[in-house]
Amino acid sequence: MELFNFENENFRLLLISAIFLISAFILSIWLYRIMKRILKENKNPSWKNIASVIQYPFKALVLLIAIVFIRSHIGVTDIYGIKIGLILYILFLTVMSWLGISIVKAIKIAVIAGYDVNESDNLKARKMHTQMRVFERITIFLILFITLALILLSFETIREIGVSLLASAGIAGLIIGFAAQKSISMLLAGFQIAITQPIRIDDVVIVEGEWGRIEEITLTYVVVAIWDKRRLVVPVNYFIDTPFQNWTRQSADILGSVFIYVDYGFPVDKLRAYMDEALANNPWWDGNVKVLQVTDCTEKSMELRALASAKDSPSAWDLRVKLREDLLEFLRLNYPEYLPRTRVKMVDDDNFPPKKQS
């Protein structure tokens, strides 16, 4: 056949292109292995995973560059009315966007690898995880937005429509800004949370009367994992506009309090001495704080507050429950007569109110 004749110009170009593509593919694999070997030499084990994250967009970019090089030497512009240059331009933008997103994810993996949120003192880890997750989403959003805009502007029809609408951009901007003001405010709140960090990943918070942990932070909403395995989804600007409790804002350790009510005759020193023994046998006490004080009194009883510290909020909950059980058991066994009681004074109705002596 004439097509497979070596003297045929088209066949020679096709053969050269195939050889060049195969060479580019082999080159991409070789460069990837070199990059992987270099990254493995880093002491940080997370760097080993970076190569696997970016390998496919990297190989695709090398092949695309080879295709562009071949086209520039062959000089093919259109095939059956299809603009090859436009297709390659769109593919290049897509691959670069893919590579950019992969690089952002790889950087996030490398940065947060040294910060374990499962540690007891995980304040720095939670701070870094929060910053990297929010900035990852912001960067990916910007990459996709810019890529889509450049692809759309590559079409003449869409570009002409954009130029014709430029005169009315002021009115359109006002309309769009008014319609999207809530969405824009949430995006700005996401930026503010990433910078000021009133909340972080794995923070313990009280939101809408619910105790839970910050599980996920996005640009528009925050997911709070409630203690009973429910999920509370809250708009991100809630944490800017509404007061809430953050139990782990400065550190993971926390104080737990237990309130006990006893009669006025109860010897507080006895319970204070027993509290030392109870905390010594309590596996959730971190050994830092132990206080028993009379914090209030009413017409019926005294209020005692036992204060003890734990390494984190889940431990504080178990600490309070165990300490409350121990103190109540001590009262029941040793001083049951001093449990809160209601006093009633009986008087003789015939002699009440007392008569004045003449």
CSV table of N, CA, C and O in Angstrom, one decimal, residues 205-212 214 222 224 226-227 230-235 237-239 241-246:
chain,number,residue,atom,x,y,z
A,205,VAL,N,-16.4,22.2,70.9
A,205,VAL,CA,-17.2,23.4,71.0
A,205,VAL,C,-18.6,23.1,71.5
A,205,VAL,O,-19.0,21.9,71.4
A,206,ILE,N,-19.3,24.1,71.9
A,206,ILE,CA,-20.7,24.0,72.3
A,206,ILE,C,-21.4,25.0,71.3
A,206,ILE,O,-21.2,26.2,71.3
A,207,VAL,N,-22.2,24.4,70.4
A,207,VAL,CA,-22.9,25.1,69.3
A,207,VAL,C,-24.4,24.8,69.4
A,207,VAL,O,-24.7,23.6,69.4
A,208,GLU,N,-25.2,25.8,69.5
A,208,GLU,CA,-26.6,25.6,69.6
A,208,GLU,C,-27.0,24.6,70.7
A,208,GLU,O,-27.9,23.8,70.6
A,209,GLY,N,-26.3,24.7,71.8
A,209,GLY,CA,-26.5,23.9,73.0
A,209,GLY,C,-26.0,22.4,72.8
A,209,GLY,O,-26.3,21.6,73.7
A,210,GLU,N,-25.3,22.1,71.8
A,210,GLU,CA,-24.8,20.8,71.5
A,210,GLU,C,-23.3,20.7,71.7
A,210,GLU,O,-22.5,21.6,71.3
A,211,TRP,N,-22.8,19.6,72.4
A,211,TRP,CA,-21.4,19.4,72.6
A,211,TRP,C,-20.9,18.6,71.5
A,211,TRP,O,-21.4,17.5,71.1
A,212,GLY,N,-19.8,19.0,70.8
A,212,GLY,CA,-19.2,18.2,69.7
A,212,GLY,C,-17.8,18.7,69.3
A,212,GLY,O,-17.3,19.6,70.0
A,214,ILE,N,-15.2,19.8,66.0
A,214,ILE,CA,-15.1,20.3,64.7
A,214,ILE,C,-14.6,19.2,63.8
A,214,ILE,O,-13.4,18.8,63.9
A,222,VAL,N,-19.5,24.5,58.2
A,222,VAL,CA,-18.6,23.7,59.2
A,222,VAL,C,-19.5,22.6,59.7
A,222,VAL,O,-20.6,22.7,60.0
A,224,VAL,N,-20.0,19.8,62.6
A,224,VAL,CA,-19.7,19.6,64.0
A,224,VAL,C,-20.2,18.1,64.3
A,224,VAL,O,-21.3,17.8,64.1
A,226,ILE,N,-21.4,15.7,66.7
A,226,ILE,CA,-22.0,15.7,68.1
A,226,ILE,C,-21.6,14.4,68.8
A,226,ILE,O,-21.4,13.4,68.2
A,227,TRP,N,-21.6,14.4,70.1
A,227,TRP,CA,-21.2,13.3,70.9
A,227,TRP,C,-22.0,12.0,70.7
A,227,TRP,O,-21.4,10.9,70.8
A,230,ARG,N,-24.4,12.3,65.8
A,230,ARG,CA,-25.1,13.1,64.9
A,230,ARG,C,-24.1,14.2,64.3
A,230,ARG,O,-23.0,14.3,64.8
A,231,ARG,N,-24.5,14.8,63.2
A,231,ARG,CA,-23.7,15.8,62.6
A,231,ARG,C,-24.5,17.1,62.5
A,231,ARG,O,-25.6,17.1,62.0
A,232,LEU,N,-23.9,18.2,63.0
A,232,LEU,CA,-24.5,19.5,63.0
A,232,LEU,C,-23.8,20.3,61.9
A,232,LEU,O,-22.6,20.6,62.0
A,233,VAL,N,-24.5,20.7,60.9
A,233,VAL,CA,-23.9,21.5,59.8
A,233,VAL,C,-24.3,22.9,60.0
A,233,VAL,O,-25.5,23.3,60.0
A,234,VAL,N,-23.3,23.8,60.1
A,234,VAL,CA,-23.5,25.2,60.5
A,234,VAL,C,-22.8,26.1,59.4
A,234,VAL,O,-21.7,25.8,59.0
A,235,PRO,N,-23.5,27.1,59.0
A,235,PRO,CA,-22.9,28.1,58.0
A,235,PRO,C,-21.6,28.6,58.6
A,235,PRO,O,-21.5,28.9,59.9
A,237,ASN,N,-20.2,31.5,58.5
A,237,ASN,CA,-20.3,32.8,59.2
A,237,ASN,C,-21.0,32.8,60.5
A,237,ASN,O,-21.0,33.8,61.2
A,238,TYR,N,-21.5,31.6,60.9
A,238,TYR,CA,-22.1,31.5,62.3
A,238,TYR,C,-21.0,31.7,63.3
A,238,TYR,O,-21.2,32.4,64.3
A,239,PHE,N,-19.8,31.2,63.0
A,239,PHE,CA,-18.7,31.3,64.0
A,239,PHE,C,-18.1,32.7,64.0
A,239,PHE,O,-17.2,33.0,64.8
A,241,ASP,N,-20.4,35.6,63.6
A,241,ASP,CA,-21.4,36.4,64.0
A,241,ASP,C,-22.1,36.0,65.4
A,241,ASP,O,-22.7,36.9,66.0
A,242,THR,N,-21.9,34.8,65.8
A,242,THR,CA,-22.7,34.3,66.9
A,242,THR,C,-21.7,33.8,68.0
A,242,THR,O,-20.7,33.1,67.7
A,243,PRO,N,-21.9,34.1,69.3
A,243,PRO,CA,-21.0,33.6,70.4
A,243,PRO,C,-21.2,32.1,70.5
A,243,PRO,O,-22.3,31.6,70.4
A,244,PHE,N,-20.1,31.4,70.8
A,244,PHE,CA,-20.1,30.0,71.0
A,244,PHE,C,-19.0,29.7,72.0
A,244,PHE,O,-18.1,30.5,72.2
A,245,GLN,N,-19.0,28.5,72.5
A,245,GLN,CA,-18.0,28.0,73.4
A,245,GLN,C,-17.0,27.2,72.7
A,245,GLN,O,-17.3,26.2,72.0
A,246,ASN,N,-15.7,27.5,72.9
A,246,ASN,CA,-14.6,26.7,72.4
A,246,ASN,C,-13.8,26.2,73.6
A,246,ASN,O,-13.0,27.0,74.2
